[in-house]
Coordinates of C-alpha atoms and ligand atoms in Angstrom, one line a residue:
M1 CA 142.6 107.9 24.3
V2 CA 140.8 108.2 27.5
I3 CA 137.3 109.3 27.8
I4 CA 137.0 111.7 30.7
T5 CA 133.5 111.8 32.2
N6 CA 132.9 114.9 34.2
A7 CA 134.2 113.7 37.5
L8 CA 133.4 117.0 39.2
S9 CA 129.7 116.6 38.5
A10 CA 129.8 113.6 40.8
Q11 CA 130.7 115.7 43.7
E12 CA 129.5 118.7 45.5
K13 CA 130.5 122.2 44.4
I14 CA 131.0 124.8 47.1
A15 CA 131.0 128.6 46.7
F16 CA 131.4 131.0 49.6
K17 CA 130.5 134.6 49.7
V18 CA 131.8 136.8 52.5
S19 CA 130.3 140.3 53.2
F20 CA 130.3 142.9 55.9
S21 CA 127.1 144.7 56.5
E22 CA 128.0 145.6 60.2
P23 CA 131.8 145.8 60.3
Q24 CA 131.6 148.3 63.2
A25 CA 129.9 145.5 65.2
H26 CA 132.7 143.1 64.2
Y27 CA 130.7 140.6 62.0
A28 CA 131.6 138.8 58.8
E29 CA 128.6 137.3 57.0
V30 CA 129.1 134.1 55.2
E31 CA 127.0 132.5 52.6
M32 CA 128.0 128.9 51.6
E33 CA 126.3 127.5 48.5
I34 CA 126.6 123.8 48.0
S35 CA 125.4 122.2 44.8
G36 CA 125.5 118.7 43.4
L37 CA 124.0 117.2 46.6
K38 CA 122.7 113.7 46.4
E39 CA 122.3 112.7 50.0
D40 CA 119.4 113.2 52.3
Y41 CA 121.5 115.1 54.7
I42 CA 125.0 116.8 54.9
D43 CA 127.1 117.4 58.0
L44 CA 129.0 120.7 58.0
K45 CA 131.9 121.3 60.4
M46 CA 134.1 124.1 61.6
P47 CA 137.7 123.4 62.7
V48 CA 138.4 123.7 66.4
W49 CA 142.0 124.9 65.8
T50 CA 144.1 126.5 63.1
P51 CA 147.4 124.8 62.1
G52 CA 150.6 126.5 63.4
S53 CA 148.9 127.5 66.7
Y54 CA 148.6 124.5 68.9
L55 CA 145.5 125.3 71.0
V56 CA 141.9 124.2 70.6
R57 CA 140.2 127.6 70.1
E58 CA 136.6 126.4 69.6
F59 CA 136.0 128.7 66.6
A60 CA 132.4 127.6 66.4
K61 CA 131.6 129.7 69.5
N62 CA 131.6 132.8 67.2
V63 CA 129.0 131.4 64.8
E64 CA 125.5 132.8 65.0
G65 CA 122.3 133.3 62.9
F66 CA 122.7 129.9 61.3
K67 CA 120.1 129.1 58.6
V68 CA 119.7 126.9 55.6
S69 CA 117.5 127.4 52.5
G70 CA 116.6 125.6 49.3
P71 CA 116.6 127.1 45.8
S72 CA 113.1 128.5 46.3
G73 CA 114.2 130.2 49.4
S74 CA 112.3 127.9 51.7
L75 CA 114.1 127.2 55.0
L76 CA 115.5 123.7 55.6
S77 CA 115.9 122.1 58.9
F78 CA 119.1 121.4 60.7
N79 CA 120.3 120.3 64.1
K80 CA 123.7 120.4 65.9
L81 CA 125.3 117.1 66.5
N82 CA 128.1 118.5 68.7
K83 CA 129.9 121.8 69.4
N84 CA 131.2 122.2 65.8
T85 CA 128.9 120.0 63.6
W86 CA 125.6 121.0 61.9
R87 CA 123.5 118.3 60.3
I88 CA 121.3 119.7 57.5
Q89 CA 118.4 117.9 56.0
T90 CA 118.5 118.5 52.2
S91 CA 114.9 117.7 51.5
K92 CA 115.9 116.3 48.1
N93 CA 117.4 119.7 47.1
S94 CA 120.6 119.3 45.1
T95 CA 121.5 122.9 45.9
I96 CA 121.3 124.6 49.3
K97 CA 122.5 127.9 50.8
V98 CA 123.9 128.1 54.3
N99 CA 124.0 131.5 55.9
Y100 CA 125.7 132.5 59.2
R101 CA 127.5 135.3 60.8
V102 CA 130.9 135.1 62.6
Y103 CA 131.7 137.4 65.4
S104 CA 135.3 138.6 64.8
F105 CA 136.8 140.7 67.5
E106 CA 140.0 138.9 68.7
I107 CA 143.2 140.7 67.6
S108 CA 145.8 138.0 66.8
V109 CA 147.5 136.5 63.8
R110 CA 145.3 133.4 64.1
T111 CA 141.8 134.8 64.7
S112 CA 139.5 136.9 62.6
F113 CA 139.0 140.5 63.3
V114 CA 136.5 142.9 61.7
D115 CA 136.0 146.6 62.4
E116 CA 135.2 149.7 60.3
S117 CA 138.8 150.0 59.1
H118 CA 139.4 146.4 57.8
A119 CA 138.6 142.7 58.0
F120 CA 141.2 140.1 58.7
L121 CA 139.8 136.7 57.9
S122 CA 141.4 133.7 59.5
P123 CA 139.8 130.9 57.4
A124 CA 139.7 128.0 59.9
G125 CA 137.4 130.1 62.1
L126 CA 135.2 131.3 59.3
F127 CA 134.5 128.6 56.7
L128 CA 132.6 125.4 57.3
Y129 CA 133.5 122.2 55.5
P130 CA 131.5 119.1 54.6
A131 CA 132.5 116.3 57.1
G132 CA 134.9 113.8 55.5
K133 CA 135.3 115.9 52.3
L134 CA 138.3 118.1 53.0
M135 CA 139.5 117.3 49.4
L136 CA 136.7 119.3 47.8
P137 CA 137.6 122.5 46.0
S138 CA 135.8 125.7 46.7
T139 CA 135.6 129.3 45.6
V140 CA 135.5 132.4 47.8
T141 CA 133.9 135.7 46.7
I142 CA 134.7 138.7 48.9
I143 CA 132.3 141.6 48.9
P144 CA 134.3 144.3 50.6
H145 CA 132.5 146.9 52.7
K146 CA 131.8 150.0 50.6
S147 CA 134.7 151.9 52.2
W148 CA 137.2 149.2 51.4
S149 CA 139.0 148.7 48.1
K150 CA 141.7 146.0 48.5
I151 CA 142.0 142.3 49.1
S152 CA 145.3 140.5 49.9
T153 CA 145.5 136.7 50.1
G154 CA 147.7 133.8 48.9
L155 CA 144.6 132.2 47.3
E156 CA 144.5 132.1 43.5
K157 CA 142.3 134.5 41.7
V158 CA 139.5 133.1 39.5
A159 CA 140.0 134.8 36.1
G160 CA 137.1 137.0 35.0
K161 CA 135.3 136.9 38.3
E162 CA 135.6 140.0 40.5
N163 CA 137.1 139.5 43.9
T164 CA 136.7 135.7 43.6
Y165 CA 139.4 133.2 44.6
S166 CA 139.7 129.5 44.4
A167 CA 141.1 126.9 46.8
S168 CA 141.9 123.4 45.5
D169 CA 140.9 121.8 48.8
F170 CA 140.0 122.8 52.3
D171 CA 143.5 122.4 53.6
I172 CA 144.5 125.2 51.1
L173 CA 141.5 127.3 52.1
F174 CA 142.2 127.0 55.8
D175 CA 145.9 127.9 55.1
S176 CA 145.1 131.1 53.3
P177 CA 144.2 134.1 55.4
I178 CA 142.5 137.1 53.7
E179 CA 143.0 140.8 54.4
V180 CA 140.3 143.1 53.2
G181 CA 140.5 146.9 53.6
N182 CA 142.6 149.8 52.4
Q183 CA 146.0 148.3 53.2
D184 CA 149.2 149.8 51.8
I185 CA 150.5 147.3 49.3
F186 CA 154.0 147.1 47.9
E187 CA 155.8 144.3 45.9
F188 CA 159.2 143.0 45.3
T189 CA 160.6 140.0 43.4
A190 CA 163.3 137.8 45.0
A191 CA 164.4 134.2 44.1
G192 CA 162.1 134.4 41.1
V193 CA 159.0 134.8 43.4
K194 CA 156.7 137.7 43.4
H195 CA 156.2 139.0 47.0
E196 CA 153.3 141.2 48.0
V197 CA 153.5 143.1 51.3
A198 CA 150.1 144.3 52.6
M199 CA 150.5 146.8 55.5
Y200 CA 147.5 147.4 57.7
G201 CA 147.5 150.1 60.4
G202 CA 150.2 152.5 59.0
G203 CA 153.6 152.8 60.5
S204 CA 157.1 154.3 60.3
Y205 CA 158.3 151.8 57.7
D206 CA 160.4 152.7 54.7
K207 CA 159.1 150.6 51.8
E208 CA 162.4 150.7 49.9
V209 CA 164.4 149.5 53.0
L210 CA 161.9 146.7 53.6
K211 CA 161.9 145.6 50.0
R212 CA 165.7 145.5 50.0
D213 CA 166.1 143.7 53.3
M214 CA 163.2 141.3 52.9
A215 CA 164.6 140.3 49.5
K216 CA 167.9 139.5 51.1
I217 CA 166.3 137.2 53.6
V218 CA 164.3 135.4 50.8
H219 CA 167.5 135.0 48.8
E220 CA 169.6 133.6 51.7
Q221 CA 166.8 131.1 52.7
T222 CA 166.2 129.9 49.2
K223 CA 169.9 129.3 48.8
I224 CA 170.0 126.5 51.4
F225 CA 167.1 124.5 49.8
G226 CA 168.1 125.4 46.2
V227 CA 164.4 125.9 45.4
N228 CA 161.7 128.3 46.4
P229 CA 158.4 126.3 45.9
N230 CA 156.1 129.4 45.5
K231 CA 155.4 131.6 42.5
R232 CA 153.8 134.2 44.6
Y233 CA 154.0 134.9 48.4
V234 CA 152.0 137.4 50.5
F235 CA 153.0 139.1 53.8
I236 CA 149.9 140.4 55.6
V237 CA 151.3 142.8 58.3
H238 CA 149.1 144.2 61.1
N239 CA 150.7 147.3 62.6
F240 CA 149.4 148.2 66.1
N241 CA 150.5 150.5 68.8
S242 CA 152.3 147.5 70.2
G243 CA 152.2 144.3 68.3
G244 CA 154.1 141.1 67.6
G245 CA 153.8 137.4 66.7
G246 CA 153.3 135.7 63.4
L247 CA 151.6 132.7 61.8
E248 CA 153.1 130.7 58.9
H249 CA 151.2 129.5 55.9
L250 CA 152.1 127.7 52.6
N251 CA 152.4 130.8 50.5
S252 CA 151.6 133.6 52.9
T253 CA 152.1 134.7 56.5
V254 CA 150.5 137.1 58.9
L255 CA 152.7 139.2 61.0
G256 CA 152.0 141.5 64.0
A257 CA 154.2 144.5 64.3
S258 CA 154.6 147.8 66.3
R259 CA 153.6 150.8 64.2
N260 CA 156.6 152.9 65.1
G261 CA 159.0 150.0 65.7
Y262 CA 160.5 150.4 62.2
S263 CA 162.2 153.7 63.2
T264 CA 164.9 152.2 65.4
E265 CA 167.7 149.8 64.4
A266 CA 166.6 147.3 67.0
G267 CA 162.9 147.6 66.1
L268 CA 163.6 147.1 62.4
L269 CA 165.8 144.1 63.2
R270 CA 163.0 142.7 65.3
F271 CA 160.6 143.0 62.4
L272 CA 163.0 141.5 60.0
G273 CA 163.7 138.6 62.4
L274 CA 160.0 137.9 62.4
V275 CA 159.9 138.0 58.6
S276 CA 162.9 135.6 58.6
H277 CA 161.2 133.3 61.1
E278 CA 157.8 133.0 59.3
Y279 CA 159.4 132.8 55.8
F280 CA 161.6 129.9 56.9
H281 CA 158.5 128.1 57.9
L282 CA 157.4 127.8 54.3
W283 CA 160.0 125.1 54.2
N284 CA 160.3 124.0 57.8
V285 CA 156.8 122.9 59.0
K286 CA 154.7 123.9 56.1
R287 CA 156.4 121.5 53.7
L288 CA 159.1 119.6 55.6
R289 CA 157.0 118.6 58.6
P290 CA 156.6 116.3 61.5
I291 CA 154.4 113.3 60.4
A292 CA 151.6 114.3 62.8
L293 CA 151.2 117.8 61.2
G294 CA 149.3 116.9 58.0
P295 CA 147.0 115.8 56.8
F296 CA 145.4 117.7 59.7
N297 CA 142.6 116.5 61.9
Y298 CA 140.6 119.8 62.4
D299 CA 138.4 118.2 65.1
E300 CA 141.0 117.8 67.9
E301 CA 144.6 118.1 69.0
N302 CA 147.3 116.9 66.6
Y303 CA 150.1 115.7 68.8
T304 CA 153.8 115.8 67.8
N305 CA 157.1 115.5 69.7
N306 CA 158.9 117.6 67.1
L307 CA 157.9 121.2 67.6
W308 CA 161.4 121.7 68.9
I309 CA 162.5 121.1 65.3
A310 CA 159.5 122.9 63.6
E311 CA 159.7 126.0 65.9
G312 CA 163.0 125.7 67.7
F313 CA 165.1 125.2 64.5
T314 CA 163.1 128.0 62.9
A315 CA 163.9 130.3 65.9
Y316 CA 167.6 129.5 65.5
Y317 CA 167.5 130.1 61.7
Q318 CA 165.6 133.3 61.9
D319 CA 168.8 135.0 63.4
V320 CA 171.2 132.9 61.2
F321 CA 169.5 134.4 58.2
T322 CA 169.4 138.0 59.3
K323 CA 173.1 137.6 59.9
R324 CA 173.8 136.0 56.6
A325 CA 171.7 138.7 54.9
G326 CA 174.0 141.3 56.5
L327 CA 171.2 142.7 58.6
Q328 CA 173.0 142.1 61.9
S329 CA 176.7 141.5 62.6
S330 CA 178.2 138.2 63.7
D331 CA 179.0 139.8 67.0
Q332 CA 175.3 140.7 67.5
F333 CA 174.3 137.2 66.5
V334 CA 176.7 135.6 69.1
A335 CA 175.7 138.1 71.8
N336 CA 172.1 137.3 71.2
L337 CA 172.8 133.6 71.7
A338 CA 174.3 134.4 75.1
T339 CA 171.0 136.1 75.9
V340 CA 168.9 133.1 74.8
I341 CA 171.1 130.7 76.8
T342 CA 170.8 133.0 79.9
S343 CA 167.1 133.0 79.7
V344 CA 166.8 129.2 79.2
E345 CA 169.2 128.5 82.0
N346 CA 167.4 131.0 84.4
Q347 CA 164.1 129.2 83.9
P348 CA 163.5 126.6 86.6
G349 CA 161.2 124.6 84.3
N350 CA 164.3 123.8 82.2
K351 CA 165.1 121.2 84.8
I352 CA 161.6 119.9 85.0
Q353 CA 160.2 119.5 81.4
S354 CA 162.1 117.9 78.5
L355 CA 162.0 119.4 75.1
N356 CA 160.2 116.4 73.8
D357 CA 157.5 116.7 76.4
A358 CA 157.3 120.5 75.9
S359 CA 156.4 119.8 72.3
F360 CA 153.8 117.0 73.0
D361 CA 152.1 119.1 75.7
A362 CA 152.1 122.4 73.7
W363 CA 148.2 122.2 73.6
I364 CA 147.9 122.2 77.4
K365 CA 151.1 124.0 78.5
Q366 CA 152.9 126.3 76.1
Y367 CA 149.5 127.7 74.9
R368 CA 147.9 127.7 78.3
P369 CA 150.5 129.2 80.5
N370 CA 149.8 130.0 84.2
E371 CA 151.6 131.6 87.1
N372 CA 153.7 128.5 87.6
S373 CA 154.8 127.9 83.9
A374 CA 158.3 129.3 84.4
N375 CA 158.8 126.7 87.2
S376 CA 157.4 123.7 85.3
T377 CA 157.9 124.2 81.6
I378 CA 160.5 125.2 79.0
S379 CA 159.9 126.8 75.6
Y380 CA 160.5 124.5 72.6
Y381 CA 161.3 127.8 70.8
S382 CA 164.2 128.9 72.9
K383 CA 165.6 125.6 74.1
G384 CA 164.9 124.1 70.6
S385 CA 167.0 126.9 69.1
L386 CA 169.9 125.9 71.4
V387 CA 169.7 122.3 70.3
A388 CA 169.8 123.5 66.7
L389 CA 172.9 125.6 67.6
I390 CA 174.8 122.7 69.2
M391 CA 173.7 120.3 66.4
D392 CA 175.0 122.8 63.8
L393 CA 178.3 123.2 65.6
E394 CA 178.6 119.4 66.1
I395 CA 178.1 118.7 62.4
I396 CA 180.4 121.5 61.3
H397 CA 183.1 120.2 63.6
S398 CA 182.8 116.6 62.7
T399 CA 182.8 117.3 59.0
Q400 CA 185.6 119.8 59.3
G401 CA 183.4 122.5 57.9
K402 CA 182.0 120.6 54.9
A403 CA 178.5 120.3 56.2
G404 CA 176.2 121.8 58.9
L405 CA 172.6 121.9 59.9
D406 CA 171.8 123.5 56.5
E407 CA 172.6 120.2 54.8
V408 CA 170.4 118.3 57.2
M409 CA 167.4 120.7 56.4
K410 CA 168.0 120.4 52.7
A411 CA 168.4 116.6 52.7
M412 CA 165.2 116.2 54.9
Y413 CA 163.3 118.5 52.5
D414 CA 164.4 116.6 49.5
E415 CA 163.8 113.2 51.0
Y416 CA 160.4 113.7 52.8
Y417 CA 158.7 116.6 51.1
V418 CA 159.9 116.3 47.5
K419 CA 160.4 112.5 47.3
K420 CA 158.3 110.7 49.8
K421 CA 155.7 113.4 50.0
R422 CA 155.0 112.8 53.7
G423 CA 156.0 114.0 57.1
Y424 CA 159.1 112.7 59.0
T425 CA 159.2 110.7 62.2
D426 CA 161.4 111.5 65.1
K427 CA 163.7 108.6 64.2
E428 CA 164.0 109.7 60.5
F429 CA 165.1 113.2 61.4
K430 CA 167.7 111.9 63.8
E431 CA 169.0 109.3 61.2
M432 CA 169.4 112.0 58.6
A433 CA 171.3 114.3 61.0
E434 CA 173.5 111.4 62.0
K435 CA 174.2 110.5 58.4
I436 CA 175.3 114.0 57.6
A437 CA 177.3 114.3 60.9
G438 CA 178.9 111.0 60.2
H439 CA 178.3 109.7 63.7
S440 CA 175.7 109.1 66.3
L441 CA 173.9 112.1 67.9
S442 CA 172.3 109.9 70.6
N443 CA 174.0 111.9 73.3
I444 CA 172.3 115.2 72.1
Y445 CA 168.9 113.4 71.9
D446 CA 169.1 111.5 75.1
D447 CA 170.5 114.3 77.2
Y448 CA 168.9 117.4 75.8
V449 CA 165.8 116.4 73.8
Y450 CA 164.4 113.5 75.9
G451 CA 166.5 114.2 79.0
L452 CA 167.0 117.1 81.4
K453 CA 170.8 117.3 81.5
A454 CA 172.3 120.8 81.4
I455 CA 173.6 121.5 77.9
D456 CA 177.4 121.4 77.9
Y457 CA 177.6 124.6 75.8
N458 CA 181.4 125.0 76.1
K459 CA 182.0 121.6 74.4
Y460 CA 180.3 123.0 71.3
F461 CA 181.5 126.6 71.5
N462 CA 185.0 125.3 71.9
Y463 CA 184.7 123.7 68.4
A464 CA 184.4 127.2 67.0
G465 CA 187.0 128.8 69.3
F466 CA 184.5 130.5 71.6
T467 CA 183.9 130.2 75.3
L468 CA 180.8 130.8 77.4
S469 CA 181.2 132.3 80.8
D470 CA 178.9 133.4 83.6
D471 CA 179.3 137.0 84.7
A472 CA 177.2 136.3 87.8
M473 CA 179.3 133.3 89.0
Q474 CA 181.0 135.2 91.8
S475 CA 177.9 137.0 92.9
N476 CA 176.5 136.2 96.4
E477 CA 173.5 138.4 96.0
P478 CA 170.6 137.6 98.4
Y479 CA 167.4 136.8 96.7
L480 CA 163.8 136.7 97.6
G481 CA 162.5 134.9 94.5
I482 CA 159.3 136.7 93.6
A483 CA 158.0 138.8 90.8
T484 CA 155.2 141.3 91.4
S485 CA 152.9 143.7 89.5
L486 CA 150.9 146.7 90.6
R487 CA 147.2 146.0 90.3
E488 CA 144.6 148.5 91.3
G489 CA 147.1 150.2 93.6
K490 CA 148.2 146.9 95.2
M491 CA 151.6 145.2 95.0
I492 CA 150.6 141.7 94.1
I493 CA 153.0 138.6 93.8
T494 CA 152.7 137.2 90.3
Q495 CA 155.4 134.5 90.4
V496 CA 157.3 132.6 93.0
G497 CA 160.6 131.0 91.7
R498 CA 161.1 127.3 92.3
G499 CA 163.6 126.7 95.1
S500 CA 163.8 130.3 96.3
G501 CA 163.3 131.5 99.9
A502 CA 159.8 132.7 98.9
W503 CA 159.1 129.2 97.5
N504 CA 160.5 127.3 100.5
D505 CA 158.8 129.5 103.1
G506 CA 155.5 129.9 101.4
L507 CA 154.9 133.3 99.8
N508 CA 152.1 132.8 97.3
V509 CA 151.1 134.1 94.0
N510 CA 148.2 136.7 94.6
D511 CA 149.5 137.7 98.0
E512 CA 149.4 141.5 98.4
I513 CA 152.7 142.8 99.8
I514 CA 152.4 145.3 102.7
S515 CA 155.8 145.5 104.3
I516 CA 159.2 143.9 104.7
D517 CA 160.7 144.0 108.2
N518 CA 158.1 146.6 109.0
Y519 CA 159.3 148.8 106.2
I520 CA 156.2 149.7 104.4
I521 CA 156.4 149.1 100.6
S522 CA 155.1 152.0 98.6
K523 CA 152.3 151.1 96.3
T524 CA 153.9 152.8 93.3
K525 CA 155.8 151.7 90.3
T526 CA 159.1 152.0 92.2
G527 CA 157.8 150.1 95.2
F528 CA 159.1 146.7 94.2
A529 CA 162.5 148.2 93.3
E530 CA 162.7 149.7 96.8
M531 CA 161.9 146.3 98.2
L532 CA 164.7 144.6 96.1
K533 CA 167.1 147.3 97.2
Y534 CA 166.3 146.5 100.8
V535 CA 166.9 142.8 100.2
A536 CA 170.2 143.6 98.4
G537 CA 171.4 145.2 101.7
K538 CA 171.0 141.8 103.5
Q539 CA 173.2 138.7 103.5
V540 CA 172.5 135.3 102.1
G541 CA 171.1 133.2 104.9
E542 CA 169.5 136.2 106.7
K543 CA 165.7 136.2 107.3
V544 CA 163.2 138.9 106.4
K545 CA 159.6 139.2 107.6
V546 CA 157.2 139.8 104.8
A547 CA 153.7 141.0 105.7
V548 CA 151.1 140.1 103.1
I549 CA 147.3 140.1 102.8
R550 CA 146.0 136.8 101.6
D551 CA 142.3 136.3 101.2
G552 CA 141.6 139.4 103.2
Q553 CA 143.7 138.4 106.2
E554 CA 147.1 139.7 107.1
K555 CA 150.0 137.2 107.5
V556 CA 153.6 137.7 108.4
I557 CA 155.9 135.2 106.7
E558 CA 159.5 134.8 107.6
V559 CA 161.6 134.2 104.5
S560 CA 165.2 132.9 104.4
L561 CA 167.2 134.7 101.8
S562 CA 169.0 132.3 99.5
R563 CA 171.8 133.1 96.9
N564 CA 170.4 134.4 93.7
P565 CA 170.9 131.4 91.3
G566 CA 170.6 133.6 88.2
V567 CA 173.3 133.2 85.5
R568 CA 174.4 136.0 83.1
Y569 CA 176.2 134.5 80.2
K570 CA 178.6 136.0 77.7
I571 CA 180.3 134.4 74.8
S572 CA 183.9 135.4 74.0
P573 CA 186.4 134.3 71.3
I574 CA 189.3 132.2 72.5
E575 CA 192.6 133.9 71.8
N576 CA 194.9 132.0 69.5
S577 CA 192.2 129.7 68.3
S578 CA 193.5 126.7 66.3
A579 CA 193.2 126.4 62.5
A580 CA 190.5 123.7 63.1
Q581 CA 188.6 126.0 65.4
M582 CA 188.8 128.8 62.8
T583 CA 187.5 126.5 60.1
V584 CA 184.4 125.7 62.2
R585 CA 183.9 129.4 63.1
E586 CA 184.1 130.6 59.6
R587 CA 181.6 128.1 58.4
W588 CA 179.3 128.7 61.3
L589 CA 179.3 132.5 60.9
K590 CA 179.5 132.5 57.1
Ligands
LIG1 ZN1 157.3 129.7 64.3

């Protein structure tokens, strides 16, 4: 027999209360009660970022009205040590109350938002934690505004306590967003898991269609891992006039959607694709994860070279699963791949930044884009999805259809999440993929992950009896190389394409276009199309004079028109494909 002393009494207990006395002014009020204190002071911190979104967001900037009191109500002193740390003098009190307000007015899946209609609480930007004690459990009591009646969250309910939830540690708390309001809630069960869908903002969705289609996605994804680790899962969906994006969590997700997008076939598929993407993350990145992504350091950037696996593979699989679930056809799936390849190959940055570097620098590049991003970076989502594609085809080909990328994902999940209970290194992922392929994959890594070589798509498509061709190959279209937008009645250059005439001859972003060869460009929505039409009437190698206003002064810049380097890919089946090719195709498009 073991005598268990009350271990919990040796540590602090933390209880949060969140209320909303001024939702119309976008505030959430937080009370944090800490008991069991023994030290003379305690440092409380707020994360600077939220996992899944690789940008330092400085959540502490939204905190105001900070005060601390003892049990008698007397105020205790505190001072800030740095931007996100408060040091509180306990004055020998074992219980203290910390009160503060958080301004919440940024609409996104990773920031809190409060107004009279609802509160979306993104916990990393709301709750403080005691420095060095992320392992402590806590409870959260939500006091909804009087006009609200519902709470949706992946946090576990505390039995017998109204609107109170528990988190076993701060990683769980920070990973569990909370929706409070009058959301439309419906449920479905799939793969033995109870799923709750909380719809904010209304919309043209048909609940029965969503229940049926979302269940199919859950079912298909669970099949490859053989296990769905959750008992309950919550989809928080924010419907806006125009919305998108999602953020993954362990047992929930937050999705942005367009209120009326559900009415069209394409819009519905877009939503289901997002569902598929975020749901797949519950395995890929939330559990099977790069070693740098957990335990998290909430104080600074957490660098990883593997977002092309965490996000790129998820981007590939989001469409694989809508296809397997019968929500889109194989033809649609293949046609969409041609679109992704076209967009990656048309981005000049694809020849400048490797996938590996795109991942590492996500914090300063992917999440901080500027006017030159297309020239200098590549997305680890889209390019990563193409590396997933060729790795899948390579493995299916070399195993004669016995294995594919599914087997790599499952083996990695079993080995690193279930067995070793830690993240994987770059080398470990590669080794597992090679073990399943039965041969080295160094060429894929050296050329397309670490290197900048153009992907030899046809090598891989050929395995499955397909061929990729460029519809624009014969084109000799003259090309200026700029993008513009109409701002306050002015036609402004917003992008200059690397290597184009505009790039070589010095048109600049922010130049206001006045005329081309003395032909005045109308400052209307059709103005830029008129300009492109004029350029299309010229020949490659000809020069045009573009008059612009730069910093208040007119300049005339002579631009040599080069050939439009744009590609426009399509993927077609090869007639009379061999039996070996058909084996790969059938497995790939199963
Ligand atoms: Zn993602």
